[in-house]
Short mmCIF file of C-alpha atoms and ligand atoms in Angstrom, two decimals:
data_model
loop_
_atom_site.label_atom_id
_atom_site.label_comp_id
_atom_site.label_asym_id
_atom_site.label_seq_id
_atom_site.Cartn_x
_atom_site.Cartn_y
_atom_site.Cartn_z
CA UNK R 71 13.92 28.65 15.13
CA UNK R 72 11.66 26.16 13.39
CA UNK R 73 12.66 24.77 10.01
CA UNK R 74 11.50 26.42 6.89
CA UNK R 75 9.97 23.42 5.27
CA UNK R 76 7.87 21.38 7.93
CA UNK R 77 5.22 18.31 7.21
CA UNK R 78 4.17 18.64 10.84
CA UNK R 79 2.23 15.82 12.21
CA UNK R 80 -1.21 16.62 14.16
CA UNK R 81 -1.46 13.25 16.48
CA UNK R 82 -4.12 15.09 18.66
CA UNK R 83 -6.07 15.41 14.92
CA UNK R 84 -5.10 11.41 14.26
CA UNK R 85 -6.94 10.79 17.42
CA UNK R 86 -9.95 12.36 16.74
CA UNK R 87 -10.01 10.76 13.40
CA UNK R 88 -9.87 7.25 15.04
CA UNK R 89 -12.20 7.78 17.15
CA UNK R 90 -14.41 9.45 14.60
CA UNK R 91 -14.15 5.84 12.85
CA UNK R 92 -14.25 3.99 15.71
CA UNK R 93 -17.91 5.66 16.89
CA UNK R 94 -19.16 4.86 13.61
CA UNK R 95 -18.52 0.55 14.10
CA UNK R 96 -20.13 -2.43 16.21
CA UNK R 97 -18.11 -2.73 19.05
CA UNK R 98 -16.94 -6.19 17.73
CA UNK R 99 -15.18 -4.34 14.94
CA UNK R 100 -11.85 -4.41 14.91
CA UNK R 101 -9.93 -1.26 13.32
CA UNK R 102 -6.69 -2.21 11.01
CA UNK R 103 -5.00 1.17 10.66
CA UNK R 104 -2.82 1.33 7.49
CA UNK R 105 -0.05 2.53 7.95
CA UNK R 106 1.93 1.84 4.10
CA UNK R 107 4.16 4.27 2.65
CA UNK R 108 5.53 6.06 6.19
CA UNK R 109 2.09 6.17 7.17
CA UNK R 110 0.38 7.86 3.97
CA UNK R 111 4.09 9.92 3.76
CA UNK R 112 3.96 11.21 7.36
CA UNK R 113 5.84 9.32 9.49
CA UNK R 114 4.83 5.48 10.80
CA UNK R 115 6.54 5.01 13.79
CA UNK R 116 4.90 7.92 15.16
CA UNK R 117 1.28 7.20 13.71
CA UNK R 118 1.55 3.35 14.31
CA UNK R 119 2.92 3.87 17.98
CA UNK R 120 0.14 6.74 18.83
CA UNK R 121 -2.76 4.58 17.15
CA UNK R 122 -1.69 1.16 18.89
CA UNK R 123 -2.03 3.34 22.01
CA UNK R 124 -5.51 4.79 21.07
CA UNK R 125 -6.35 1.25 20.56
CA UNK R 126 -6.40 0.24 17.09
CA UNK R 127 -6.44 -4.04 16.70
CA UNK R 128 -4.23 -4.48 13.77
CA UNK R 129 -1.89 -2.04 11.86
CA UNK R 130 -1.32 -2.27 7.54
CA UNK R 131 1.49 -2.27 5.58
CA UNK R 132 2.02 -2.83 2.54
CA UNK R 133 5.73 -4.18 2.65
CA UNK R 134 7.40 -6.40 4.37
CA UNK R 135 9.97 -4.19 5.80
CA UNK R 136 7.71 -1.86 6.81
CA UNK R 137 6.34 -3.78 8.99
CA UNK R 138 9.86 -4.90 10.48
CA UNK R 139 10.62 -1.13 11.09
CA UNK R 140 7.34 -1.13 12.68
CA UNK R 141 8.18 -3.99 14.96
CA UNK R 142 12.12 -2.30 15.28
CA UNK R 143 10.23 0.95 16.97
CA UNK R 144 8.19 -1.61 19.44
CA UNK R 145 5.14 -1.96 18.00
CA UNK R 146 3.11 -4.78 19.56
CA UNK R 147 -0.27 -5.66 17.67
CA UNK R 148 -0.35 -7.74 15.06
CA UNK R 149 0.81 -6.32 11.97
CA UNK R 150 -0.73 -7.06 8.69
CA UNK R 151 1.56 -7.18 5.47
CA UNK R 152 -0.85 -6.59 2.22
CA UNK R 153 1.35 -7.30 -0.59
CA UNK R 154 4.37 -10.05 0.98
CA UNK R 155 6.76 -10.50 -1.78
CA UNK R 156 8.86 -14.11 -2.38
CA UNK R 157 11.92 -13.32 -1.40
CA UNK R 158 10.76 -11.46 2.36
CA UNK R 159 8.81 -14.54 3.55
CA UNK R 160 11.54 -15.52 6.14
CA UNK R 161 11.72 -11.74 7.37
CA UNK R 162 8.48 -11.77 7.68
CA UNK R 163 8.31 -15.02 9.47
CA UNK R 164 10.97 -14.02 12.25
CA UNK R 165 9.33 -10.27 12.88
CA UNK R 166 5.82 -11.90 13.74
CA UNK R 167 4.04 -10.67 10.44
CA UNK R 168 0.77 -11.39 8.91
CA UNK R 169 0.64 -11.83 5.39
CA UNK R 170 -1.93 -11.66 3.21
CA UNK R 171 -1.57 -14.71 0.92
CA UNK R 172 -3.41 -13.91 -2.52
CA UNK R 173 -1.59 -16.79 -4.71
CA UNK R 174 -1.02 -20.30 -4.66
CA UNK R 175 2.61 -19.20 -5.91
CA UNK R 176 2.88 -17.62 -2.43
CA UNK R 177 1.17 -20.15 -0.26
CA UNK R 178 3.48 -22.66 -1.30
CA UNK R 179 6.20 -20.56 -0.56
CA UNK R 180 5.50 -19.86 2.64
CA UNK R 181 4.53 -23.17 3.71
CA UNK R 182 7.90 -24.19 2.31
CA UNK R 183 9.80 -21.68 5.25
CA UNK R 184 7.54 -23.10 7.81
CA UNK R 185 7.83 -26.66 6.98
CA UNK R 186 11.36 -25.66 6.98
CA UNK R 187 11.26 -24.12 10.36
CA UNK R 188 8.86 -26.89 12.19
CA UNK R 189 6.78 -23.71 12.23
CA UNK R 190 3.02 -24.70 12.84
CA UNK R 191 -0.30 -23.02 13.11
CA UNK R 192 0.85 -19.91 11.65
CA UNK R 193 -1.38 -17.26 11.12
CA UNK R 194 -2.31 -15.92 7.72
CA UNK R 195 -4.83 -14.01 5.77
CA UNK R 196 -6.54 -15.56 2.60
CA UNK R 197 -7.14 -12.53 -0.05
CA UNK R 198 -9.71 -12.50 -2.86
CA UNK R 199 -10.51 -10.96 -5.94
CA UNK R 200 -14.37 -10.25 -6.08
CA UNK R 201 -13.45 -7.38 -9.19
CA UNK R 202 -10.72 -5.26 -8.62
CA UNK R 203 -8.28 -7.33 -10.48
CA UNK R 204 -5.25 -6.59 -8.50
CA UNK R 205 -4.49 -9.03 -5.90
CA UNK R 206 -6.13 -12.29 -4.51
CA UNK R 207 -7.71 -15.89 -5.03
CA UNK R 208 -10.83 -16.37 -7.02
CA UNK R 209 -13.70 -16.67 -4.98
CA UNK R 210 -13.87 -20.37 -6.60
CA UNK R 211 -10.20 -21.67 -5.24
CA UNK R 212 -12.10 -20.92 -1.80
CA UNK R 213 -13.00 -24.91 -1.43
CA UNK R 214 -9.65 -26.15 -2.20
CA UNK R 215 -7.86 -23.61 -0.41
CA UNK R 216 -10.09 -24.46 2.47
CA UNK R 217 -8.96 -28.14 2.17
CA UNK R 218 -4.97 -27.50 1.72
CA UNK R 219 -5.39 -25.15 5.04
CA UNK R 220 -6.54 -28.63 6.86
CA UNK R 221 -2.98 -30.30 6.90
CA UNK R 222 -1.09 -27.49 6.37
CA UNK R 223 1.02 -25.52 9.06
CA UNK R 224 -1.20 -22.11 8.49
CA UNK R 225 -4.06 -20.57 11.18
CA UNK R 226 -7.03 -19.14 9.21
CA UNK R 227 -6.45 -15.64 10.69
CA UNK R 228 -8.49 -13.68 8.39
CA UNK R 229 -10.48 -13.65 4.97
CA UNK R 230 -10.24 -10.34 2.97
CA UNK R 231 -11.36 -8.52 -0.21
CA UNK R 232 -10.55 -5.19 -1.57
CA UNK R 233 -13.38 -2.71 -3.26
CA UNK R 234 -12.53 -0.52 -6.35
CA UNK R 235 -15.06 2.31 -6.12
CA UNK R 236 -16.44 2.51 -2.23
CA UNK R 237 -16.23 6.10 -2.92
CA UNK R 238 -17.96 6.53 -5.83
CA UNK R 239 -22.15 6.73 -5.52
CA UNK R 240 -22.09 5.94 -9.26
CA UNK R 241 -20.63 2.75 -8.93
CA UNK R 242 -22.77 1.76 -5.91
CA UNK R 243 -24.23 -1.43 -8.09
CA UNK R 244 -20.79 -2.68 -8.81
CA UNK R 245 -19.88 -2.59 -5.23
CA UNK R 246 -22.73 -4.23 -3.97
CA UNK R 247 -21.75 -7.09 -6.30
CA UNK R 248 -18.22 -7.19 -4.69
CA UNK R 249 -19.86 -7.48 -1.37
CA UNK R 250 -22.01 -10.27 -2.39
CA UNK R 251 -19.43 -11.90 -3.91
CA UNK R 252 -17.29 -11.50 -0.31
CA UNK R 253 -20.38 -13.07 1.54
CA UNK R 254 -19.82 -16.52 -0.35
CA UNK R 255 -16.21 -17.13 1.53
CA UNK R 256 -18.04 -17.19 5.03
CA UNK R 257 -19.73 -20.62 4.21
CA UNK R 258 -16.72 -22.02 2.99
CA UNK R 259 -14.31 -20.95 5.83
CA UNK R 260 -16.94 -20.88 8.84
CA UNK R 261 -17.06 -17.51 11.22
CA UNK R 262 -13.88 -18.29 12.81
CA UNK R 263 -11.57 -16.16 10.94
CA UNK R 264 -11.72 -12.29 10.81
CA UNK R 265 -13.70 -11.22 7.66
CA UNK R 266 -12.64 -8.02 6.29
CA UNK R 267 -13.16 -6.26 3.56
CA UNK R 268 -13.97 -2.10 3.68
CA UNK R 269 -11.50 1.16 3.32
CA UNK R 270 -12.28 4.13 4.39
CA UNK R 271 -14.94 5.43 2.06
CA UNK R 272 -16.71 1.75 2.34
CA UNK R 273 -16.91 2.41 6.04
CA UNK R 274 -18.90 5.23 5.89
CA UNK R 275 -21.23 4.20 2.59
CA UNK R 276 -21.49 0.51 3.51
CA UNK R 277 -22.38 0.22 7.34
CA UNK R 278 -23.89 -2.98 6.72
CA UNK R 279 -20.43 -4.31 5.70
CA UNK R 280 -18.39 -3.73 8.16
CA UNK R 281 -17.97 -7.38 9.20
CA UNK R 282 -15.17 -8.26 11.98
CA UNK R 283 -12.72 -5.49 10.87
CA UNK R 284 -12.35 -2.58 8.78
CA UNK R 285 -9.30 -0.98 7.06
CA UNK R 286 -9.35 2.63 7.32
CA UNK R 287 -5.80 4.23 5.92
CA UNK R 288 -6.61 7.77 4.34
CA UNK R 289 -9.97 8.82 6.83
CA UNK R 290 -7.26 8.08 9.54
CA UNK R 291 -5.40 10.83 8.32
CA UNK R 292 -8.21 13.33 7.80
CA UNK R 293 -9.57 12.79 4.54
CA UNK R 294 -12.67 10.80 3.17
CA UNK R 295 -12.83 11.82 -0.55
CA UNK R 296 -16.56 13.09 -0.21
CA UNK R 297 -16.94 16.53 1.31
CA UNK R 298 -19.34 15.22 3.91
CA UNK R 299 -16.83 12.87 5.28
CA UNK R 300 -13.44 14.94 5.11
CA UNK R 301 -15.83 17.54 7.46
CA UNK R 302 -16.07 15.27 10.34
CA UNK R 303 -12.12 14.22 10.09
CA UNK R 304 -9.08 16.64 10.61
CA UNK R 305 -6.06 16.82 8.55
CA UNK R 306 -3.16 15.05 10.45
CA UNK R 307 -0.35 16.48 7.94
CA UNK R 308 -0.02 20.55 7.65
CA UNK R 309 2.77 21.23 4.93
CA UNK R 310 4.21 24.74 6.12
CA UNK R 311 6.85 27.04 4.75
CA UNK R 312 8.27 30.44 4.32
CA UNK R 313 8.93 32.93 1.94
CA UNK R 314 12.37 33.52 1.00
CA UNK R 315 12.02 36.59 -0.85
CA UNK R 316 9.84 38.41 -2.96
CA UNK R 317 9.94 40.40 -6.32
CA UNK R 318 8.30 42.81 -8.29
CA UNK R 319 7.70 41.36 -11.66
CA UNK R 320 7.33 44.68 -14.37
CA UNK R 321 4.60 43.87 -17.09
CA UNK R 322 6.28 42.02 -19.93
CA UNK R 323 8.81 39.82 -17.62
CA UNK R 324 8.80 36.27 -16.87
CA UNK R 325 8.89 34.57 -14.02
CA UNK R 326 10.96 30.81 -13.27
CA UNK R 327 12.14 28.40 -15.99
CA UNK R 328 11.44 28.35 -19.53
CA UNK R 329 9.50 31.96 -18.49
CA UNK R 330 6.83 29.95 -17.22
CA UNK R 331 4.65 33.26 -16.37
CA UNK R 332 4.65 36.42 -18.28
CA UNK R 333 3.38 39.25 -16.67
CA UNK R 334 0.33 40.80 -18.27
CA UNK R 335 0.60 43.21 -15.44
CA UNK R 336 2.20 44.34 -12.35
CA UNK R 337 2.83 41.58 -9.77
CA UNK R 338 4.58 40.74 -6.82
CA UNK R 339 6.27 36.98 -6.72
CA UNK R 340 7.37 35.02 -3.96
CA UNK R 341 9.84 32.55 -3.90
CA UNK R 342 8.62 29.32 -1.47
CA UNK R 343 11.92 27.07 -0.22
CA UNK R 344 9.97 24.23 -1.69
CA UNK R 345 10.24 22.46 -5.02
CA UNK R 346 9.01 19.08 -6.94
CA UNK R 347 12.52 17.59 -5.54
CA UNK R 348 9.99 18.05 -1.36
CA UNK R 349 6.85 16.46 -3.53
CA UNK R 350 5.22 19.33 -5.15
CA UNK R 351 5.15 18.22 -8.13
CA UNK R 352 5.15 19.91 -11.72
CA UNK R 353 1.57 19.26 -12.48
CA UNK R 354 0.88 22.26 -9.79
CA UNK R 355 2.96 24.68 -11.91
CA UNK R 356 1.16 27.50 -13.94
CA UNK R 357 -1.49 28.24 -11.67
CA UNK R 358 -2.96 24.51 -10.80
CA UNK R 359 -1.92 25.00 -7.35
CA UNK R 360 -1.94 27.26 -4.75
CA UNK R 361 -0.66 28.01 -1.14
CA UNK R 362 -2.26 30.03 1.60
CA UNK R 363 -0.53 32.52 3.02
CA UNK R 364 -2.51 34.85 5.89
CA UNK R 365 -5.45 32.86 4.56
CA UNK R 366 -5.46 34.15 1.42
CA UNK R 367 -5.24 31.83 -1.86
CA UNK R 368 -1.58 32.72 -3.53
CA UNK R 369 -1.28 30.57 -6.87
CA UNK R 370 1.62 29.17 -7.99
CA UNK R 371 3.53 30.86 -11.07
CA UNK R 372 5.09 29.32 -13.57
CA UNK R 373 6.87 26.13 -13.43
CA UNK R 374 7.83 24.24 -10.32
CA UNK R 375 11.96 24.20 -9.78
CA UNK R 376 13.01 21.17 -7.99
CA UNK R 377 13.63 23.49 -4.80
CA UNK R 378 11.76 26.61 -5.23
CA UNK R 379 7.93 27.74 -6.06
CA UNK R 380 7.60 30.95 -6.84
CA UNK R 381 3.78 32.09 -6.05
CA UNK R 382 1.45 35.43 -6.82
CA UNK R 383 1.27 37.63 -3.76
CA UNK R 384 0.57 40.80 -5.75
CA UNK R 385 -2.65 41.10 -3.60
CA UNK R 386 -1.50 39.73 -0.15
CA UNK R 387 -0.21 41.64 2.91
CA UNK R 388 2.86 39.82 3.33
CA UNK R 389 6.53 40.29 3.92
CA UNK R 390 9.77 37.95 3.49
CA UNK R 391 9.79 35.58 6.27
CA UNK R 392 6.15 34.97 6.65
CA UNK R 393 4.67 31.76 7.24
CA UNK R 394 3.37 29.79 4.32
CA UNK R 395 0.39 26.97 4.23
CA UNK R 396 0.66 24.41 1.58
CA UNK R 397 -1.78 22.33 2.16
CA UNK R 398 -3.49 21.15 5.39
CA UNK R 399 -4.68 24.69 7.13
CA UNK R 400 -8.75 24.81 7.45
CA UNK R 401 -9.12 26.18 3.89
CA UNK R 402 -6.12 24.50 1.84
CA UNK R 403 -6.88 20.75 2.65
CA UNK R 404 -4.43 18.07 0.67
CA UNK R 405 -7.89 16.85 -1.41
CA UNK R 406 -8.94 20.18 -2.47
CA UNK R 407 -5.13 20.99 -3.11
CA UNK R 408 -4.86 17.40 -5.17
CA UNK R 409 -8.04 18.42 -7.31
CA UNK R 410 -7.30 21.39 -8.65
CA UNK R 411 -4.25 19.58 -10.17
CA UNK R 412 -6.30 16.20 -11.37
CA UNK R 413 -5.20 14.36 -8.56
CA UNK R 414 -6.23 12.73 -5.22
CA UNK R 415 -5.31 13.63 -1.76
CA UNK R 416 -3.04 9.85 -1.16
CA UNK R 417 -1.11 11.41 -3.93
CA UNK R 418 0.38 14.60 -3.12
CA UNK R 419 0.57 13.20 0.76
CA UNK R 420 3.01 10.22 -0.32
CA UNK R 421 4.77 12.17 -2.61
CA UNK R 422 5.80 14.85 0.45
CA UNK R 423 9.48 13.55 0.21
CA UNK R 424 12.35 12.52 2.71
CA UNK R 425 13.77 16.16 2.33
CA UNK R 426 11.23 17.73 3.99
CA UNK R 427 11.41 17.02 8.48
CA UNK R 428 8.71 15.72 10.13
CA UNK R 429 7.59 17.11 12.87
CA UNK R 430 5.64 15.39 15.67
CA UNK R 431 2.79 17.49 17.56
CA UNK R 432 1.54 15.42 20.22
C1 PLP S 208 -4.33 1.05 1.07
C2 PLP S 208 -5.34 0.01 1.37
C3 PLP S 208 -6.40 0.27 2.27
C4 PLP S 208 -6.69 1.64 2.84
O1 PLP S 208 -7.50 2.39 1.96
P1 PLP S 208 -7.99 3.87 2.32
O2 PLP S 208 -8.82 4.28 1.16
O3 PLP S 208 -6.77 4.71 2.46
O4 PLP S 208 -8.75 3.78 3.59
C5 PLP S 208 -7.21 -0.80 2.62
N1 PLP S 208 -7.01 -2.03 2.10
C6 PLP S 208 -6.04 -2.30 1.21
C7 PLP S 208 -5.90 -3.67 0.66
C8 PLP S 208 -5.18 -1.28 0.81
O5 PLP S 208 -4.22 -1.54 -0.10
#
C-alpha cells in the first residue's frame, strides 16, 4: 500500500528535461545542474546521481554541506558551491568543492586554509556583480584580482555572473546590460577559465550567451516560468494524496478553523492528509489553491491546518480513498499552482517539507 502523502520523483521526466536543455547548447557547453535545497525540495542524491549519469559537467549547490552529502552518496563531478560561508572553507577543502569566491573577505580566507595546508593550484570560481546586487566582485576588482590570482595558491576555474530578470521580456534592456557588462571579465582573465553566466530562463531567451557553461536548476525540473518553455519540459515532482473522508456541509455551516468557509449552499468537503506543516502553505487557504482530483479542479476551503486541507468536491465523482493530485499532473503544474496564490513554482517546490516521503520513479 503506497503512502498517503507522496512527492514522487519522475527521473525518466528529469531526463528528458536535460536533454531538452542539452539539445538547445553548442556542444562545448557544459551543463551545471543545480541541485540546492534537496534538489529544488525533491531529493539530491537521487537527482544529482541520475543527472551525473545522463552526463551533466558540474552539479550546484548552494551550501557547503550539501555538497559534502553529495560527495557522501558518491558523486564524482565537480561540484560547485554558490554561496561558501567562512567557517565551511576547510570542509569544503577536504570534500573536493568548488567555491564560488565573490569577496575579498573570502579569498583571503581561503587562501589562508591552503597556505595552511601547502595546498596549491586550487580551483575556484571568481563571481561578479554586473546588477543583481546579491553576491560577487565588481567588475572593476577584475584587474587586481587577476594579479593576486598570479602568486596565489588558486586555479582560475571559472568566471561567473548571475542575471535578475532572464525571464522577464520587459526587462530584456537591463539584461543585455548585465551581459555586456559579463563580456568585460574575458579580456582581463583570458579564455582559459569557464565563463558562465545563464539560468534557466537565460538559456532559452539568450542563446547567444551561453558561453562555456550554463546553470539550469528549475527547467531541470520541468518548469521554465514562460508557458512556451514549461511545454517542452515535464514536471519531475507529482505531489499526490488521498482523501480521508468527506462531509456534507448544510448551508449556513463552516468549514476548518476560525470557520474559514461558510456555506452559501450545499457542499460536499474533503479532508486531504496534507497541511502547511507538508509545505502547503496558508496563502492557498480560502480558495487560492486547488487540487485535482479525477481531473477535475477541487479548491481548497477555508484555512489550511498544519495537517489537513479540506477541499470542495460538491461537484466531483469521488469517494473516500481516492487519489488526490496536488500539483504536478498534466493540468495542475507547481507554476500554475504557485500563481494562483502570488507565488512562483521554486517556492511551493522547496517548501514540500521533510514530512512528506520521497519517492523515486526511475
Ligand atoms: C539557483 C541559481 C541558479 C539556477 O536558477 P534557475 O532559475 O533555477 O535555473 C543559477 N545560478 C545561481 C547563482 C543560482 O543561485
Amino acid at each position: 500500500m503506497a503512502e498517503a502523502t507522496r512527492f514522487e520523483i519522475h527521473l525518466p521526466a528529469l531526463r528528458h528535461n536535460f536533454q531538452q536543455i542539452k539539445k538547445r547548447l553548442q556542444a562545448h557547453t557544459k551543463v551545471l545542474a543545480v541541485v540546492k535545497a534537496f534538489a529544488y525540495g525533491s531529493d539530491a542524491t537521487a537527482i544529482g546521481r541520475c543527472l551525473e549519469k545522463e552526463g551533466a559537467d558540474y552539479l550546484g549547490v548552494a551550501y557547503v554541506n550539501e555538497g559534502v552529502s553529495l560527495r557522501k552518496a558518491g558523486v564524482k563531478i565537480p561540484i560547485l558551491v554558490l554561496h561558501p560561508q567562512m567557517h565551511q572553507l576547510s570542509t569544503l577543502i577536504e570534500h573536493q568543492l568548488e567555491p564560488c569566491v565573490y569577496s575579498w573577505r573570502i579569498l583571503h580566507a581561503l587562501e589562508k586554509v591552503l597556505v595552511e595546508q601547502q595546498s596549491t593550484a586550487y580551483p575556484i570560481h571568481l563571481k561578479f556583480n554586473t546588477g543583481l546586487h546579491r553576491l560577487g566582485f565588481s567588475i572593476d576588482e577584475g584587474a587586481s584580482l587577476k594579479q593576486h590570482l598570479a602568486s596565489s595558491p588558486f586555479h582560475l576555474q571559472g568566471v561567473l555572473s548571475h542575471l535578475a530578470a532572464t525571464e522577464d521580456p520587459a526587462e530584456r534592456e537591463f539584461t543585455l546590460k548585465q551581459l555586456a557588462h559579463f563580456d568585460l571579465l574575458k579580456p582581463i582573465f583570458g579564455s582559459d577559465p569557464i565563463y558562465h553566466v545563464l539560468n534557466t530562463s537565460g538559456v532559452f531567451q539568450y542563446p547567444e550567451a551561453h558561453h562555456d557553461m550554463i546553470r539550469c536548476g528549475i527547467g531541470l525540473y520541468g518548469y521554465g516560468n514562460q508557458k512556451e518553455v514549461s511545454e517542452l519540459l515535464r514536471p519531475v515532482g507529482v505531489l499526490k494524496t488521498i482523501i480521508s473522508q468527506i462531509h456534507d456541509v448544510k448551508t449556513g455551516d463552516a468549514v476548518g478553523y476560525n470557520r474559514g468557509f461558510v456555506a452559501h449552499k450545499p457542499t460536499q468537503s474533503a479532508t486531504l492528509p496534507i497541511g502547511h506543516a507538508d509545505g502547503i502553505g496558508r496563502l492557498y487557504g480560502k480558495g487560492k489553491g486547488a487540487v485535482m482530483i479525477h481531473g477535475q479542479k477541487a479548491p481548497i476551503l477555508g484555512n489550511v491546518c498544519m495537517d489537513m486541507i479540506m477541499v470542495d468536491v460538491t461537484s466531483i465523482d469521488c469517494k473516500e480513498g481516492d487519489e488526490v493530485i496536488v500539483f504536478g499532473g498534466d493540468d495542475a503544474c507547481a507554476e500554475i499552482v504557485a500563481e494562483h496564490a502570488d507565488t512562483i513554482s521554486y517556492e511551493l517546490l522547496t517548501a514540500i517539507s521533510q514530512r512528506v516521503p520521497r519517492v523515486i520513479i526511475s
